[in-house]
Amino acid sequence: MKKLLLVYVFLIGVFLIYVYNYHLQASRIRTVNQEEQTLQGKIEETYVMVTFLSGIDYWKNCLKGFEDAAQALNVSVEYRGATQYDVNEQVTVLEQVIAKKPAGIAISAIDPNKLTETINKAVEQGIPVVLFDSDALSSKAFSFLGTNNYNAGVTAAHKMAELLGKKGKVAVITLPNQLNHQQRTKGFIETIDKEYPEMEVVTVKDGKGDALASKQAALELLKQYPELSGIFVTEANGGVGVGEAVASFATAKKVKIISFDTDKRTLDMVKQGMIEATLAQGAWNMGYWSLQFLFHLHHRLTPSLPSGYPLLPAYMDTGITVVTKENVDSFYAK
């Protein structure tokens, strides 16, 4: 009898442990489900991405990341932008977006200063704003998500030095009024000056973010500096224009070009050897995490300081990759 009693006690104990573990697991599942449900918005909750030169390929991956995050969070998104490289047009577009009172705005600033007042207006009206790709440092936007542009310029300088055997005269074609391009240019020039004594940056020219204007700027460079060995172009349209200029200039066949971004025309030129390298940005990351940040701000899911100001990373580096003929096939849109 005692043995039988011990068996019953053992079996009851095992059963109680099973019941306890079952309820514990069920509780954990309920907790996870509740947490997942808190990260779901409403489909009428709309977030807006605002850019400039809105038709260019570069923004497609940014928007894809934005849309992918929207699908995960069950919210809606819109894409707006200045059609031209025109700060006044972008200010107007941003004003129109603010008037609709969206749940949040992600914007790439065409000018680091002239957008600040309008960005601040949105924040002061309670609309969360984050910047991506191009920053506006003095604005009240909560975060900037983008390439470490100074380091990208450093990377371009090292790659150019590698291509030229650490010797030769080089130039930069850029957008001088846009902060991210200023930083890329600064990183490139300072690295050449400090680390490559037999190299010289002879000039910096404005390519206006346009293939035709950049082509003309490159042709002027090639005539003015017949000994030029390399050109760093800080954006994709310019890279294509410079590639065309070098290809058409009979005495400039050995000029090495480093460009930026991965639109199809740039990738084709890399594949053909007209552009030696281009720097691919984490554009999808910019869009995806911009919306995640905005969603958390809108729903007040971030911890806050005693003042009530939300704690969110002020800067998120979305990374770069050097694209050459060897790995270019991996960067074409699938």
Short mmCIF file of C-alpha atoms in Angstrom, two decimals:
data_model
loop_
_atom_site.label_atom_id
_atom_site.label_comp_id
_atom_site.label_asym_id
_atom_site.label_seq_id
_atom_site.Cartn_x
_atom_site.Cartn_y
_atom_site.Cartn_z
CA MET A 1 0.00 0.00 0.00
CA LYS A 2 2.78 2.42 0.88
CA LYS A 3 4.43 1.82 -2.52
CA LEU A 4 1.12 2.35 -4.30
CA LEU A 5 0.56 5.55 -2.35
CA LEU A 6 4.01 6.80 -3.32
CA VAL A 7 3.26 6.08 -6.97
CA TYR A 8 0.00 8.09 -6.72
CA VAL A 9 1.83 10.97 -5.05
CA PHE A 10 4.50 10.90 -7.76
CA LEU A 11 1.92 10.87 -10.57
CA ILE A 12 -0.05 13.72 -8.99
CA GLY A 13 3.19 15.71 -8.64
CA VAL A 14 4.06 15.14 -12.30
CA PHE A 15 0.54 16.20 -13.30
CA LEU A 16 0.77 19.38 -11.22
CA ILE A 17 4.14 20.24 -12.80
CA TYR A 18 2.64 19.69 -16.27
CA VAL A 19 -0.35 21.92 -15.47
CA TYR A 20 1.96 24.62 -14.12
CA ASN A 21 4.22 24.54 -17.18
CA TYR A 22 1.22 24.53 -19.52
CA HIS A 23 -0.27 27.65 -17.92
CA LEU A 24 3.15 29.32 -17.82
CA GLN A 25 3.67 28.70 -21.55
CA ALA A 26 0.13 29.88 -22.34
CA SER A 27 0.79 33.03 -20.32
CA ARG A 28 3.97 33.68 -22.28
CA ILE A 29 2.15 33.24 -25.60
CA ARG A 30 -0.57 35.66 -24.49
CA THR A 31 2.10 38.19 -23.47
CA VAL A 32 3.87 37.90 -26.84
CA ASN A 33 0.57 38.25 -28.70
CA GLN A 34 -0.31 41.32 -26.64
CA GLU A 35 3.09 42.87 -27.40
CA GLU A 36 2.62 42.17 -31.12
CA GLN A 37 -0.82 43.72 -31.04
CA THR A 38 0.60 46.92 -29.49
CA LEU A 39 2.81 47.28 -32.59
CA GLN A 40 -0.17 47.45 -34.94
CA GLY A 41 -1.62 50.76 -36.02
CA LYS A 42 -4.78 51.58 -37.92
CA ILE A 43 -4.94 51.57 -41.68
CA GLU A 44 -6.22 55.18 -41.69
CA GLU A 45 -3.06 56.20 -39.79
CA THR A 46 -0.96 57.85 -42.53
CA TYR A 47 2.75 58.60 -42.61
CA VAL A 48 4.34 60.65 -45.40
CA MET A 49 7.76 60.48 -47.05
CA VAL A 50 8.93 63.78 -48.58
CA THR A 51 11.89 64.06 -50.99
CA PHE A 52 13.15 66.22 -53.84
CA LEU A 53 13.85 65.22 -57.45
CA SER A 54 11.05 62.81 -56.65
CA GLY A 55 11.22 60.85 -59.91
CA ILE A 56 14.81 59.58 -59.60
CA ASP A 57 15.55 55.90 -59.04
CA TYR A 58 17.43 56.47 -55.79
CA TRP A 59 14.27 57.04 -53.76
CA LYS A 60 12.69 53.74 -54.87
CA ASN A 61 14.54 51.66 -52.29
CA CYS A 62 13.89 54.24 -49.57
CA LEU A 63 10.17 54.12 -50.37
CA LYS A 64 10.22 50.30 -50.52
CA GLY A 65 11.60 50.19 -46.97
CA PHE A 66 8.95 52.72 -45.87
CA GLU A 67 6.20 50.60 -47.44
CA ASP A 68 7.54 47.35 -45.98
CA ALA A 69 7.47 48.87 -42.49
CA ALA A 70 3.92 50.14 -43.13
CA GLN A 71 2.79 46.64 -44.06
CA ALA A 72 4.33 45.21 -40.88
CA LEU A 73 2.68 47.89 -38.74
CA ASN A 74 -0.70 47.93 -40.54
CA VAL A 75 -0.55 51.65 -41.37
CA SER A 76 -0.73 53.68 -44.58
CA VAL A 77 1.98 55.72 -46.31
CA GLU A 78 2.13 58.42 -48.96
CA TYR A 79 5.03 59.63 -51.08
CA ARG A 80 5.39 63.33 -51.88
CA GLY A 81 8.28 65.39 -53.19
CA ALA A 82 9.56 68.35 -55.12
CA THR A 83 9.83 67.33 -58.75
CA GLN A 84 12.86 69.58 -59.31
CA TYR A 85 16.01 70.39 -57.35
CA ASP A 86 14.23 73.40 -55.87
CA VAL A 87 14.18 74.20 -52.15
CA ASN A 88 11.16 76.50 -52.48
CA GLU A 89 9.15 73.73 -54.12
CA GLN A 90 10.09 71.32 -51.32
CA VAL A 91 9.05 73.86 -48.68
CA THR A 92 5.68 74.20 -50.44
CA VAL A 93 5.22 70.41 -50.57
CA LEU A 94 6.09 70.11 -46.88
CA GLU A 95 3.61 72.87 -45.97
CA GLN A 96 0.89 70.97 -47.87
CA VAL A 97 1.74 67.76 -46.04
CA ILE A 98 1.66 69.48 -42.63
CA ALA A 99 -1.80 70.90 -43.42
CA LYS A 100 -3.14 67.33 -43.68
CA LYS A 101 -1.83 66.53 -40.16
CA PRO A 102 -0.34 63.10 -40.87
CA ALA A 103 0.77 60.71 -38.12
CA GLY A 104 4.40 61.44 -39.00
CA ILE A 105 6.75 62.79 -41.68
CA ALA A 106 10.07 61.43 -42.95
CA ILE A 107 11.92 64.02 -45.03
CA SER A 108 15.21 64.29 -46.89
CA ALA A 109 16.21 67.95 -46.70
CA ILE A 110 17.35 69.55 -49.95
CA ASP A 111 18.91 72.39 -47.90
CA PRO A 112 20.14 72.06 -44.28
CA ASN A 113 18.96 75.57 -43.36
CA LYS A 114 16.04 76.61 -45.54
CA LEU A 115 13.85 73.64 -44.52
CA THR A 116 14.43 74.13 -40.77
CA GLU A 117 11.60 76.59 -40.10
CA THR A 118 8.99 74.40 -41.82
CA ILE A 119 10.27 71.20 -40.16
CA ASN A 120 10.04 72.95 -36.77
CA LYS A 121 6.50 74.05 -37.60
CA ALA A 122 5.47 70.41 -38.04
CA VAL A 123 7.07 69.33 -34.75
CA GLU A 124 5.50 72.25 -32.88
CA GLN A 125 2.10 71.13 -34.19
CA GLY A 126 2.66 67.70 -32.66
CA ILE A 127 3.63 65.88 -35.87
CA PRO A 128 6.67 63.62 -35.39
CA VAL A 129 9.41 64.30 -37.95
CA VAL A 130 12.57 62.35 -38.73
CA LEU A 131 15.14 63.15 -41.38
CA PHE A 132 16.73 60.58 -43.66
CA ASP A 133 19.47 60.67 -46.29
CA SER A 134 20.11 64.43 -45.92
CA ASP A 135 20.02 66.12 -42.50
CA ALA A 136 18.99 69.54 -41.21
CA LEU A 137 21.12 69.77 -38.09
CA SER A 138 19.51 72.81 -36.48
CA SER A 139 15.92 71.57 -36.86
CA LYS A 140 13.73 70.02 -34.16
CA ALA A 141 13.43 66.71 -36.03
CA PHE A 142 13.83 63.80 -33.61
CA SER A 143 16.38 61.70 -35.53
CA PHE A 144 18.50 61.44 -38.65
CA LEU A 145 18.81 58.10 -40.43
CA GLY A 146 21.37 57.92 -43.18
CA THR A 147 24.88 57.36 -44.39
CA ASN A 148 27.80 58.65 -42.37
CA ASN A 149 28.59 60.93 -45.26
CA TYR A 150 31.98 62.11 -44.03
CA ASN A 151 33.11 58.49 -43.72
CA ALA A 152 31.70 57.79 -47.18
CA GLY A 153 33.97 60.54 -48.52
CA VAL A 154 36.88 58.94 -46.66
CA THR A 155 36.06 55.57 -48.26
CA ALA A 156 35.92 57.19 -51.71
CA ALA A 157 39.33 58.81 -51.14
CA HIS A 158 40.95 55.51 -50.20
CA LYS A 159 39.38 53.80 -53.22
CA MET A 160 40.55 56.60 -55.54
CA ALA A 161 44.08 56.33 -54.11
CA GLU A 162 43.99 52.59 -54.73
CA LEU A 163 42.89 53.11 -58.35
CA LEU A 164 45.58 55.74 -59.03
CA GLY A 165 48.49 54.11 -57.23
CA LYS A 166 48.39 56.95 -54.66
CA LYS A 167 49.47 59.56 -57.25
CA GLY A 168 47.72 62.15 -59.38
CA LYS A 169 45.39 65.12 -59.55
CA VAL A 170 41.70 64.62 -58.81
CA ALA A 171 38.53 66.73 -58.67
CA VAL A 172 35.08 66.60 -57.08
CA ILE A 173 31.70 67.27 -58.68
CA THR A 174 28.98 67.73 -56.08
CA LEU A 175 25.92 69.63 -54.81
CA PRO A 176 27.63 72.33 -52.70
CA ASN A 177 24.52 73.54 -50.85
CA GLN A 178 23.33 70.16 -49.56
CA LEU A 179 24.71 69.00 -46.21
CA ASN A 180 25.24 65.32 -47.05
CA HIS A 181 27.20 66.26 -50.17
CA GLN A 182 29.23 68.82 -48.23
CA GLN A 183 30.18 66.07 -45.78
CA ARG A 184 31.13 63.60 -48.53
CA THR A 185 33.29 66.26 -50.18
CA LYS A 186 34.96 67.20 -46.90
CA GLY A 187 35.75 63.57 -46.03
CA PHE A 188 37.25 63.02 -49.49
CA ILE A 189 39.38 66.18 -49.55
CA GLU A 190 40.67 65.91 -45.99
CA THR A 191 41.66 62.26 -46.46
CA ILE A 192 43.54 63.00 -49.70
CA ASP A 193 45.30 65.97 -48.06
CA LYS A 194 46.30 64.09 -44.91
CA GLU A 195 47.12 60.61 -46.18
CA TYR A 196 48.20 60.88 -49.82
CA PRO A 197 50.95 63.50 -50.27
CA GLU A 198 51.40 62.70 -53.98
CA MET A 199 47.73 63.35 -54.71
CA GLU A 200 45.99 66.71 -55.02
CA VAL A 201 42.32 67.79 -55.17
CA VAL A 202 42.55 70.58 -57.76
CA THR A 203 38.96 71.86 -57.63
CA VAL A 204 35.34 71.26 -56.61
CA LYS A 205 32.55 71.94 -59.11
CA ASP A 206 28.75 72.15 -58.85
CA GLY A 207 27.00 69.43 -60.86
CA LYS A 208 23.52 70.64 -59.80
CA GLY A 209 22.33 67.05 -59.28
CA ASP A 210 21.83 66.83 -63.03
CA ALA A 211 23.48 64.55 -65.60
CA LEU A 212 23.74 67.24 -68.30
CA ALA A 213 25.12 69.92 -65.95
CA SER A 214 27.61 67.42 -64.48
CA LYS A 215 28.71 66.37 -67.95
CA GLN A 216 29.37 70.01 -68.84
CA ALA A 217 31.25 70.56 -65.57
CA ALA A 218 33.39 67.47 -66.28
CA LEU A 219 34.18 68.61 -69.84
CA GLU A 220 35.35 71.97 -68.46
CA LEU A 221 37.53 70.14 -65.92
CA LEU A 222 39.09 67.92 -68.57
CA LYS A 223 39.97 70.94 -70.71
CA GLN A 224 41.29 72.96 -67.77
CA TYR A 225 43.28 70.11 -66.21
CA PRO A 226 44.55 67.82 -69.00
CA GLU A 227 46.62 65.90 -66.42
CA LEU A 228 43.53 65.04 -64.33
CA SER A 229 43.53 61.41 -63.17
CA GLY A 230 40.29 61.01 -61.22
CA ILE A 231 36.87 62.52 -60.47
CA PHE A 232 34.75 61.80 -57.39
CA VAL A 233 31.05 62.50 -58.01
CA THR A 234 28.87 62.68 -54.89
CA GLU A 235 25.55 61.67 -56.48
CA ALA A 236 24.20 59.32 -59.13
CA ASN A 237 22.91 61.68 -61.84
CA GLY A 238 26.25 63.46 -61.81
CA GLY A 239 28.13 60.18 -62.05
CA VAL A 240 26.30 59.28 -65.25
CA GLY A 241 27.01 62.70 -66.76
CA VAL A 242 30.71 62.53 -65.84
CA GLY A 243 30.91 59.02 -67.29
CA GLU A 244 29.50 60.31 -70.57
CA ALA A 245 31.93 63.26 -70.57
CA VAL A 246 35.00 61.08 -70.03
CA ALA A 247 33.83 58.61 -72.68
CA SER A 248 33.43 61.43 -75.23
CA PHE A 249 36.72 63.18 -74.43
CA ALA A 250 39.42 61.53 -76.50
CA THR A 251 42.38 62.30 -74.19
CA ALA A 252 40.59 61.42 -70.94
CA LYS A 253 40.22 57.65 -71.26
CA LYS A 254 42.36 56.98 -68.19
CA VAL A 255 40.42 59.27 -65.86
CA LYS A 256 39.00 57.16 -63.02
CA ILE A 257 35.47 57.90 -61.81
CA ILE A 258 33.96 57.09 -58.42
CA SER A 259 30.24 57.79 -58.16
CA PHE A 260 27.47 57.40 -55.61
CA ASP A 261 24.33 55.25 -55.39
CA THR A 262 23.00 52.38 -57.47
CA ASP A 263 20.48 53.51 -60.08
CA LYS A 264 20.51 51.30 -63.18
CA ARG A 265 22.45 53.73 -65.39
CA THR A 266 25.23 53.96 -62.81
CA LEU A 267 25.38 50.19 -62.40
CA ASP A 268 25.48 49.72 -66.18
CA MET A 269 28.44 52.11 -66.38
CA VAL A 270 30.23 50.24 -63.60
CA LYS A 271 29.64 46.98 -65.45
CA GLN A 272 30.99 48.51 -68.68
CA GLY A 273 34.05 49.94 -66.91
CA MET A 274 33.07 53.59 -67.55
CA ILE A 275 32.76 54.13 -63.79
CA GLU A 276 35.32 52.30 -61.65
CA ALA A 277 33.27 52.22 -58.45
CA THR A 278 30.12 53.57 -56.84
CA LEU A 279 29.08 53.74 -53.21
CA ALA A 280 25.80 51.99 -52.38
CA GLN A 281 23.85 53.45 -49.49
CA GLY A 282 21.50 51.56 -47.18
CA ALA A 283 18.46 53.20 -48.77
CA TRP A 284 15.97 50.48 -47.77
CA ASN A 285 17.16 50.79 -44.15
CA MET A 286 16.56 54.54 -44.26
CA GLY A 287 12.93 54.09 -45.28
CA TYR A 288 12.16 51.11 -43.06
CA TRP A 289 13.59 52.54 -39.85
CA SER A 290 12.26 56.04 -40.54
CA LEU A 291 8.73 54.67 -40.38
CA GLN A 292 9.52 52.51 -37.33
CA PHE A 293 10.85 55.60 -35.53
CA LEU A 294 7.81 57.68 -36.53
CA PHE A 295 5.39 54.95 -35.43
CA HIS A 296 7.04 54.72 -32.00
CA LEU A 297 6.94 58.51 -31.64
CA HIS A 298 3.30 58.74 -32.70
CA HIS A 299 2.24 56.01 -30.28
CA ARG A 300 4.56 57.25 -27.50
CA LEU A 301 6.28 53.89 -27.25
CA THR A 302 9.72 55.36 -26.60
CA PRO A 303 10.98 56.13 -23.06
CA SER A 304 11.03 59.83 -22.22
CA LEU A 305 13.17 62.26 -20.27
CA PRO A 306 11.61 63.98 -17.23
CA SER A 307 10.83 66.89 -19.57
CA GLY A 308 8.71 64.52 -21.66
CA TYR A 309 11.12 64.60 -24.63
CA PRO A 310 11.23 61.11 -26.18
CA LEU A 311 14.48 59.17 -26.03
CA LEU A 312 15.30 58.03 -29.55
CA PRO A 313 18.70 57.62 -31.26
CA ALA A 314 19.63 61.05 -32.63
CA TYR A 315 21.53 59.35 -35.45
CA MET A 316 21.38 55.95 -37.12
CA ASP A 317 24.13 55.03 -39.61
CA THR A 318 22.53 52.98 -42.39
CA GLY A 319 25.88 51.98 -43.95
CA ILE A 320 27.59 51.92 -47.37
CA THR A 321 29.09 49.27 -49.69
CA VAL A 322 31.71 49.81 -52.41
CA VAL A 323 30.33 48.50 -55.73
CA THR A 324 32.77 47.50 -58.48
CA LYS A 325 32.64 45.37 -61.62
CA GLU A 326 33.25 42.31 -59.43
CA ASN A 327 30.07 42.64 -57.33
CA VAL A 328 27.85 44.93 -59.43
CA ASP A 329 25.38 42.19 -60.45
CA SER A 330 24.24 41.89 -56.83
CA PHE A 331 22.96 45.47 -56.81
CA TYR A 332 20.54 45.39 -59.74
CA ALA A 333 16.87 45.51 -58.71
CA LYS A 334 15.42 42.01 -58.54
#
